[in-house]
């Protein structure tokens, strides 16, 4: 089965803990993206990567970190420095002509 | 940076046509995307425009005018399942993709 995998679907953490969200793809896409979506709001770009071992900050990178060691994987770490981490996190991959989203991870931090 | 505007809400009747407009300002335009997002789910890809003109895909069509910084998504023969949020997204020359806030379409019987 091909596509974009994000795990887990729901994640619960205590405040002060770092948490890493997984994003894996087998579409052979070069570009990968991380967004967050808050209730009733649009998607905001956190980080994106066009190629292995390279990534750029998006509009709201503070409190987040990423790595791109393999083409297939683009994990996102939500650090304790992120002030409002509870959100719906979406990973996307794409080519020049299309971009697809994974199913998302709902993170709740209490 | 990018500034993307689309209406917040639209309502239409089953079987009718609805046009969702999107205006944008960007440094180095490199493509415009439309997505559909049902409540609680991830967005699904609908269309991609990079040249001026109309792209048709079944009941959905998307139009682009680069000189006007304008696009629209046309939904024909509306069905109840088309009730969703529709997102306009613009990509710049650095392949950064930014989204508008989305338009919630409600289809009434």
PDB file of C-alpha atoms in Angstrom:
ATOM      1  CA  UNK A   1       0.000   0.000   0.000  1.00  0.00           C
ATOM      2  CA  UNK A   2       1.534   3.309  -1.025  1.00  0.00           C
ATOM      3  CA  UNK A   3       1.262   6.771   0.354  1.00  0.00           C
ATOM      4  CA  UNK A   4       2.050   8.875   3.381  1.00  0.00           C
ATOM      5  CA  UNK A   5       2.010   7.454   6.874  1.00  0.00           C
ATOM      6  CA  UNK A   6       1.763   9.468  10.055  1.00  0.00           C
ATOM      7  CA  UNK A   7       1.772   7.797  13.399  1.00  0.00           C
ATOM      8  CA  UNK A   8       0.223   7.746  15.849  1.00  0.00           C
ATOM      9  CA  UNK A   9      -3.199   9.181  14.981  1.00  0.00           C
ATOM     10  CA  UNK A  10      -3.694  10.503  18.513  1.00  0.00           C
ATOM     11  CA  UNK A  11      -0.895  11.436  20.917  1.00  0.00           C
ATOM     12  CA  UNK A  12      -1.085  12.655  24.489  1.00  0.00           C
ATOM     13  CA  UNK A  13       1.812  14.208  26.395  1.00  0.00           C
ATOM     14  CA  UNK A  14       2.456  16.073  29.584  1.00  0.00           C
ATOM     15  CA  UNK A  15       3.635  19.649  29.450  1.00  0.00           C
ATOM     16  CA  UNK A  16       7.422  19.931  29.494  1.00  0.00           C
ATOM     17  CA  UNK A  17       8.066  16.786  27.468  1.00  0.00           C
ATOM     18  CA  UNK A  18       9.475  16.698  23.958  1.00  0.00           C
ATOM     19  CA  UNK A  19       7.543  14.561  21.488  1.00  0.00           C
ATOM     20  CA  UNK A  20       8.438  13.359  17.987  1.00  0.00           C
ATOM     21  CA  UNK A  21       5.834  12.907  15.280  1.00  0.00           C
ATOM     22  CA  UNK A  22       6.551  10.457  12.501  1.00  0.00           C
ATOM     23  CA  UNK A  23       6.045  11.012   8.757  1.00  0.00           C
ATOM     24  CA  UNK A  24       7.018   8.340   6.226  1.00  0.00           C
ATOM     25  CA  UNK A  25       6.353   8.245   2.485  1.00  0.00           C
ATOM     26  CA  UNK A  26       6.950   5.728  -0.289  1.00  0.00           C
ATOM     27  CA  UNK A  27       5.916   8.011  -3.156  1.00  0.00           C
ATOM     28  CA  UNK A  28       9.542   8.906  -3.976  1.00  0.00           C
ATOM     29  CA  UNK A  29       8.702  12.598  -3.567  1.00  0.00           C
ATOM     30  CA  UNK A  30      11.572  15.007  -2.972  1.00  0.00           C
ATOM     31  CA  UNK A  31       9.603  17.655  -1.087  1.00  0.00           C
ATOM     32  CA  UNK A  32       8.159  17.145   2.381  1.00  0.00           C
ATOM     33  CA  UNK A  33       6.291  19.602   4.608  1.00  0.00           C
ATOM     34  CA  UNK A  34       4.956  19.952   8.138  1.00  0.00           C
ATOM     35  CA  UNK A  35       1.866  22.034   8.963  1.00  0.00           C
ATOM     36  CA  UNK A  36      -0.213  22.582  12.023  1.00  0.00           C
ATOM     37  CA  UNK A  37      -3.921  23.340  12.066  1.00  0.00           C
ATOM     38  CA  UNK A  38      -5.783  24.795  15.000  1.00  0.00           C
ATOM     39  CA  UNK A  39      -9.577  24.502  15.345  1.00  0.00           C
ATOM     40  CA  UNK A  40     -11.375  26.638  12.793  1.00  0.00           C
ATOM     41  CA  UNK A  41      -8.140  27.920  11.291  1.00  0.00           C
ATOM     42  CA  UNK A  42      -6.077  27.396   8.170  1.00  0.00           C
ATOM     43  CA  UNK A  43      -2.848  25.448   7.823  1.00  0.00           C
ATOM     44  CA  UNK A  44       0.373  27.094   8.957  1.00  0.00           C
ATOM     45  CA  UNK A  45       3.754  25.935   7.665  1.00  0.00           C
ATOM     46  CA  UNK A  46       6.265  24.797  10.287  1.00  0.00           C
ATOM     47  CA  UNK A  47       9.187  23.374   8.279  1.00  0.00           C
ATOM     48  CA  UNK A  48       9.772  22.089   4.780  1.00  0.00           C
ATOM     49  CA  UNK A  49      12.470  20.155   2.954  1.00  0.00           C
ATOM     50  CA  UNK A  50      13.254  19.942  -0.752  1.00  0.00           C
ATOM     51  CA  UNK A  51      16.083  17.435  -0.492  1.00  0.00           C
ATOM     52  CA  UNK A  52      17.756  15.048   1.931  1.00  0.00           C
ATOM     53  CA  UNK A  53      19.904  16.735   4.601  1.00  0.00           C
ATOM     54  CA  UNK A  54      18.375  20.143   3.908  1.00  0.00           C
ATOM     55  CA  UNK A  55      15.310  21.901   5.328  1.00  0.00           C
ATOM     56  CA  UNK A  56      13.952  25.418   5.762  1.00  0.00           C
ATOM     57  CA  UNK A  57      11.899  27.150   8.437  1.00  0.00           C
ATOM     58  CA  UNK A  58       8.311  27.949   7.649  1.00  0.00           C
ATOM     59  CA  UNK A  59       6.181  30.653   9.237  1.00  0.00           C
ATOM     60  CA  UNK A  60       5.978  29.177  12.750  1.00  0.00           C
ATOM     61  CA  UNK A  61       9.192  27.177  13.312  1.00  0.00           C
ATOM     62  CA  UNK A  62       9.856  28.341  16.882  1.00  0.00           C
ATOM     63  CA  UNK A  63       9.645  25.465  19.351  1.00  0.00           C
ATOM     64  CA  UNK A  64       9.928  22.797  16.647  1.00  0.00           C
ATOM     65  CA  UNK A  65      12.801  20.870  15.062  1.00  0.00           C
ATOM     66  CA  UNK A  66      13.080  18.487  12.114  1.00  0.00           C
ATOM     67  CA  UNK A  67      15.571  16.222  10.367  1.00  0.00           C
ATOM     68  CA  UNK A  68      15.745  14.811   6.855  1.00  0.00           C
ATOM     69  CA  UNK A  69      18.283  12.008   6.927  1.00  0.00           C
ATOM     70  CA  UNK A  70      16.383   9.859   4.430  1.00  0.00           C
ATOM     71  CA  UNK A  71      14.191  10.757   1.479  1.00  0.00           C
ATOM     72  CA  UNK A  72      11.342   8.701   2.905  1.00  0.00           C
ATOM     73  CA  UNK A  73      11.265  10.231   6.379  1.00  0.00           C
ATOM     74  CA  UNK A  74      10.741  13.713   7.835  1.00  0.00           C
ATOM     75  CA  UNK A  75      10.135  13.514  11.603  1.00  0.00           C
ATOM     76  CA  UNK A  76       8.982  16.571  13.559  1.00  0.00           C
ATOM     77  CA  UNK A  77       9.927  17.136  17.206  1.00  0.00           C
ATOM     78  CA  UNK A  78       7.675  19.352  19.261  1.00  0.00           C
ATOM     79  CA  UNK A  79       9.876  20.671  22.042  1.00  0.00           C
ATOM     80  CA  UNK A  80       8.927  21.954  25.464  1.00  0.00           C
ATOM     81  CA  UNK A  81       9.695  25.448  24.141  1.00  0.00           C
ATOM     82  CA  UNK A  82       6.550  25.372  21.964  1.00  0.00           C
ATOM     83  CA  UNK A  83       4.032  27.369  23.985  1.00  0.00           C
ATOM     84  CA  UNK A  84       0.810  26.017  22.479  1.00  0.00           C
ATOM     85  CA  UNK A  85       1.597  22.545  21.142  1.00  0.00           C
ATOM     86  CA  UNK A  86      -1.929  21.127  21.162  1.00  0.00           C
ATOM     87  CA  UNK A  87      -2.994  20.991  17.500  1.00  0.00           C
ATOM     88  CA  UNK A  88      -3.615  18.802  14.459  1.00  0.00           C
ATOM     89  CA  UNK A  89      -0.256  18.155  12.745  1.00  0.00           C
ATOM     90  CA  UNK A  90      -0.203  17.358   9.044  1.00  0.00           C
ATOM     91  CA  UNK A  91       2.679  16.090   6.958  1.00  0.00           C
ATOM     92  CA  UNK A  92       2.643  16.518   3.179  1.00  0.00           C
ATOM     93  CA  UNK A  93       4.819  15.407   0.287  1.00  0.00           C
ATOM     94  CA  UNK A  94       4.882  16.599  -3.280  1.00  0.00           C
ATOM     95  CA  UNK A  95       6.320  17.073  -6.706  1.00  0.00           C
ATOM     96  CA  UNK A  96       6.154  20.060  -9.026  1.00  0.00           C
ATOM     97  CA  UNK A  97       2.532  19.289  -9.949  1.00  0.00           C
ATOM     98  CA  UNK A  98       0.886  17.820  -6.894  1.00  0.00           C
ATOM     99  CA  UNK A  99       1.021  17.695  -3.135  1.00  0.00           C
ATOM    100  CA  UNK A 100      -0.629  15.176  -0.878  1.00  0.00           C
ATOM    101  CA  UNK A 101      -1.266  15.060   2.845  1.00  0.00           C
ATOM    102  CA  UNK A 102      -0.916  12.258   5.313  1.00  0.00           C
ATOM    103  CA  UNK A 103      -3.802  11.441   7.677  1.00  0.00           C
ATOM    104  CA  UNK A 104      -2.434  13.691  10.434  1.00  0.00           C
ATOM    105  CA  UNK A 105      -1.600  13.348  14.135  1.00  0.00           C
ATOM    106  CA  UNK A 106      -3.719  15.016  16.819  1.00  0.00           C
ATOM    107  CA  UNK A 107      -1.413  16.054  19.639  1.00  0.00           C
ATOM    108  CA  UNK A 108      -2.823  16.990  23.022  1.00  0.00           C
ATOM    109  CA  UNK A 109      -0.514  18.391  25.674  1.00  0.00           C
ATOM    110  CA  UNK A 110      -1.846  18.821  29.208  1.00  0.00           C
TER     111      UNK A 110
ATOM    112  CA  UNK B   1       5.737  36.618   1.919  1.00  0.00           C
ATOM    113  CA  UNK B   2       2.322  35.597   0.695  1.00  0.00           C
ATOM    114  CA  UNK B   3      -1.105  37.039   1.351  1.00  0.00           C
ATOM    115  CA  UNK B   4      -3.990  34.748   0.384  1.00  0.00           C
ATOM    116  CA  UNK B   5      -7.651  35.740   0.691  1.00  0.00           C
ATOM    117  CA  UNK B   6     -10.791  33.677   0.236  1.00  0.00           C
ATOM    118  CA  UNK B   7     -14.329  34.069   1.577  1.00  0.00           C
ATOM    119  CA  UNK B   8     -15.030  32.534   4.955  1.00  0.00           C
ATOM    120  CA  UNK B   9     -18.347  30.847   4.171  1.00  0.00           C
ATOM    121  CA  UNK B  10     -20.643  30.077   1.257  1.00  0.00           C
ATOM    122  CA  UNK B  11     -23.999  28.321   1.092  1.00  0.00           C
ATOM    123  CA  UNK B  12     -25.596  26.734  -1.962  1.00  0.00           C
ATOM    124  CA  UNK B  13     -28.390  24.348  -2.896  1.00  0.00           C
ATOM    125  CA  UNK B  14     -27.940  20.751  -3.959  1.00  0.00           C
ATOM    126  CA  UNK B  15     -27.547  20.561  -7.748  1.00  0.00           C
ATOM    127  CA  UNK B  16     -26.425  24.182  -8.050  1.00  0.00           C
ATOM    128  CA  UNK B  17     -23.038  25.704  -8.927  1.00  0.00           C
ATOM    129  CA  UNK B  18     -20.727  27.497  -6.502  1.00  0.00           C
ATOM    130  CA  UNK B  19     -17.623  29.535  -7.296  1.00  0.00           C
ATOM    131  CA  UNK B  20     -14.987  30.046  -4.594  1.00  0.00           C
ATOM    132  CA  UNK B  21     -12.628  32.922  -5.280  1.00  0.00           C
ATOM    133  CA  UNK B  22      -9.041  33.226  -4.114  1.00  0.00           C
ATOM    134  CA  UNK B  23      -6.811  36.271  -4.466  1.00  0.00           C
ATOM    135  CA  UNK B  24      -3.142  36.235  -3.639  1.00  0.00           C
ATOM    136  CA  UNK B  25       0.010  38.297  -3.485  1.00  0.00           C
ATOM    137  CA  UNK B  26       3.300  36.455  -3.613  1.00  0.00           C
ATOM    138  CA  UNK B  27       6.967  36.971  -4.364  1.00  0.00           C
ATOM    139  CA  UNK B  28       7.745  34.556  -7.190  1.00  0.00           C
ATOM    140  CA  UNK B  29       4.590  32.633  -8.086  1.00  0.00           C
ATOM    141  CA  UNK B  30       5.195  28.937  -8.702  1.00  0.00           C
ATOM    142  CA  UNK B  31       1.760  27.327  -8.727  1.00  0.00           C
ATOM    143  CA  UNK B  32      -1.655  27.363  -7.051  1.00  0.00           C
ATOM    144  CA  UNK B  33      -3.386  24.395  -5.429  1.00  0.00           C
ATOM    145  CA  UNK B  34      -6.938  23.714  -4.273  1.00  0.00           C
ATOM    146  CA  UNK B  35      -7.806  21.227  -1.545  1.00  0.00           C
ATOM    147  CA  UNK B  36     -10.992  19.893   0.012  1.00  0.00           C
ATOM    148  CA  UNK B  37     -11.073  19.214   3.742  1.00  0.00           C
ATOM    149  CA  UNK B  38     -13.920  17.519   5.560  1.00  0.00           C
ATOM    150  CA  UNK B  39     -14.238  18.191   9.271  1.00  0.00           C
ATOM    151  CA  UNK B  40     -11.724  16.215  11.306  1.00  0.00           C
ATOM    152  CA  UNK B  41      -9.874  14.893   8.273  1.00  0.00           C
ATOM    153  CA  UNK B  42      -6.731  15.742   6.324  1.00  0.00           C
ATOM    154  CA  UNK B  43      -7.028  17.866   3.157  1.00  0.00           C
ATOM    155  CA  UNK B  44      -7.352  16.050  -0.161  1.00  0.00           C
ATOM    156  CA  UNK B  45      -5.761  17.389  -3.347  1.00  0.00           C
ATOM    157  CA  UNK B  46      -8.223  18.729  -5.945  1.00  0.00           C
ATOM    158  CA  UNK B  47      -6.289  20.706  -8.543  1.00  0.00           C
ATOM    159  CA  UNK B  48      -3.091  22.445  -9.559  1.00  0.00           C
ATOM    160  CA  UNK B  49      -2.726  25.514 -11.824  1.00  0.00           C
ATOM    161  CA  UNK B  50       0.513  27.141 -12.902  1.00  0.00           C
ATOM    162  CA  UNK B  51      -0.495  28.589 -16.301  1.00  0.00           C
ATOM    163  CA  UNK B  52      -3.408  30.917 -16.994  1.00  0.00           C
ATOM    164  CA  UNK B  53      -6.671  29.289 -17.877  1.00  0.00           C
ATOM    165  CA  UNK B  54      -9.183  26.709 -16.823  1.00  0.00           C
ATOM    166  CA  UNK B  55      -8.428  23.160 -15.670  1.00  0.00           C
ATOM    167  CA  UNK B  56     -11.435  20.833 -15.591  1.00  0.00           C
ATOM    168  CA  UNK B  57     -11.713  17.638 -13.583  1.00  0.00           C
ATOM    169  CA  UNK B  58     -15.202  16.186 -13.616  1.00  0.00           C
ATOM    170  CA  UNK B  59     -17.534  18.353 -11.506  1.00  0.00           C
ATOM    171  CA  UNK B  60     -14.646  20.526 -10.303  1.00  0.00           C
ATOM    172  CA  UNK B  61     -12.818  23.177 -12.348  1.00  0.00           C
ATOM    173  CA  UNK B  62     -10.091  25.614 -11.346  1.00  0.00           C
ATOM    174  CA  UNK B  63      -9.138  28.850 -13.080  1.00  0.00           C
ATOM    175  CA  UNK B  64      -6.008  30.966 -12.777  1.00  0.00           C
ATOM    176  CA  UNK B  65      -5.068  34.487 -13.840  1.00  0.00           C
ATOM    177  CA  UNK B  66      -1.470  35.195 -12.840  1.00  0.00           C
ATOM    178  CA  UNK B  67      -1.568  38.848 -13.902  1.00  0.00           C
ATOM    179  CA  UNK B  68      -4.544  39.467 -11.597  1.00  0.00           C
ATOM    180  CA  UNK B  69      -3.333  37.249  -8.748  1.00  0.00           C
ATOM    181  CA  UNK B  70      -6.672  35.474  -8.903  1.00  0.00           C
ATOM    182  CA  UNK B  71      -8.033  31.960  -8.972  1.00  0.00           C
ATOM    183  CA  UNK B  72     -11.400  30.332  -8.527  1.00  0.00           C
ATOM    184  CA  UNK B  73     -12.653  26.826  -7.852  1.00  0.00           C
ATOM    185  CA  UNK B  74     -15.956  25.979  -9.525  1.00  0.00           C
ATOM    186  CA  UNK B  75     -18.073  23.193  -8.096  1.00  0.00           C
ATOM    187  CA  UNK B  76     -20.880  22.019 -10.382  1.00  0.00           C
ATOM    188  CA  UNK B  77     -23.913  19.795  -9.717  1.00  0.00           C
ATOM    189  CA  UNK B  78     -23.418  20.187  -6.001  1.00  0.00           C
ATOM    190  CA  UNK B  79     -23.970  17.164  -3.800  1.00  0.00           C
ATOM    191  CA  UNK B  80     -24.438  16.986  -0.047  1.00  0.00           C
ATOM    192  CA  UNK B  81     -21.025  15.329   0.283  1.00  0.00           C
ATOM    193  CA  UNK B  82     -19.430  18.491  -1.152  1.00  0.00           C
ATOM    194  CA  UNK B  83     -20.111  20.247   2.164  1.00  0.00           C
ATOM    195  CA  UNK B  84     -16.550  20.861   3.364  1.00  0.00           C
ATOM    196  CA  UNK B  85     -13.829  23.464   3.700  1.00  0.00           C
ATOM    197  CA  UNK B  86     -11.987  24.404   0.491  1.00  0.00           C
ATOM    198  CA  UNK B  87      -8.415  25.593   0.814  1.00  0.00           C
ATOM    199  CA  UNK B  88      -6.482  27.736  -1.650  1.00  0.00           C
ATOM    200  CA  UNK B  89      -2.677  27.406  -1.453  1.00  0.00           C
ATOM    201  CA  UNK B  90       0.067  29.277  -3.301  1.00  0.00           C
ATOM    202  CA  UNK B  91       3.636  28.077  -3.867  1.00  0.00           C
ATOM    203  CA  UNK B  92       6.557  30.466  -4.295  1.00  0.00           C
ATOM    204  CA  UNK B  93       9.876  30.103  -6.125  1.00  0.00           C
ATOM    205  CA  UNK B  94      11.444  28.477  -3.029  1.00  0.00           C
ATOM    206  CA  UNK B  95       8.740  25.771  -3.101  1.00  0.00           C
ATOM    207  CA  UNK B  96       7.208  27.167   0.074  1.00  0.00           C
ATOM    208  CA  UNK B  97       3.453  26.434   0.040  1.00  0.00           C
ATOM    209  CA  UNK B  98       1.194  28.779   2.011  1.00  0.00           C
ATOM    210  CA  UNK B  99      -2.539  28.379   2.621  1.00  0.00           C
ATOM    211  CA  UNK B 100      -5.496  30.678   2.858  1.00  0.00           C
ATOM    212  CA  UNK B 101      -7.818  30.330   5.842  1.00  0.00           C
ATOM    213  CA  UNK B 102     -10.288  28.236   3.858  1.00  0.00           C
ATOM    214  CA  UNK B 103     -13.885  28.620   2.668  1.00  0.00           C
ATOM    215  CA  UNK B 104     -16.571  26.552   4.370  1.00  0.00           C
ATOM    216  CA  UNK B 105     -19.184  25.465   1.832  1.00  0.00           C
ATOM    217  CA  UNK B 106     -22.544  24.265   3.094  1.00  0.00           C
ATOM    218  CA  UNK B 107     -24.794  22.431   0.656  1.00  0.00           C
ATOM    219  CA  UNK B 108     -28.509  22.496   1.506  1.00  0.00           C
ATOM    220  CA  UNK B 109     -31.164  20.148   0.202  1.00  0.00           C
TER     221      UNK B 109
END
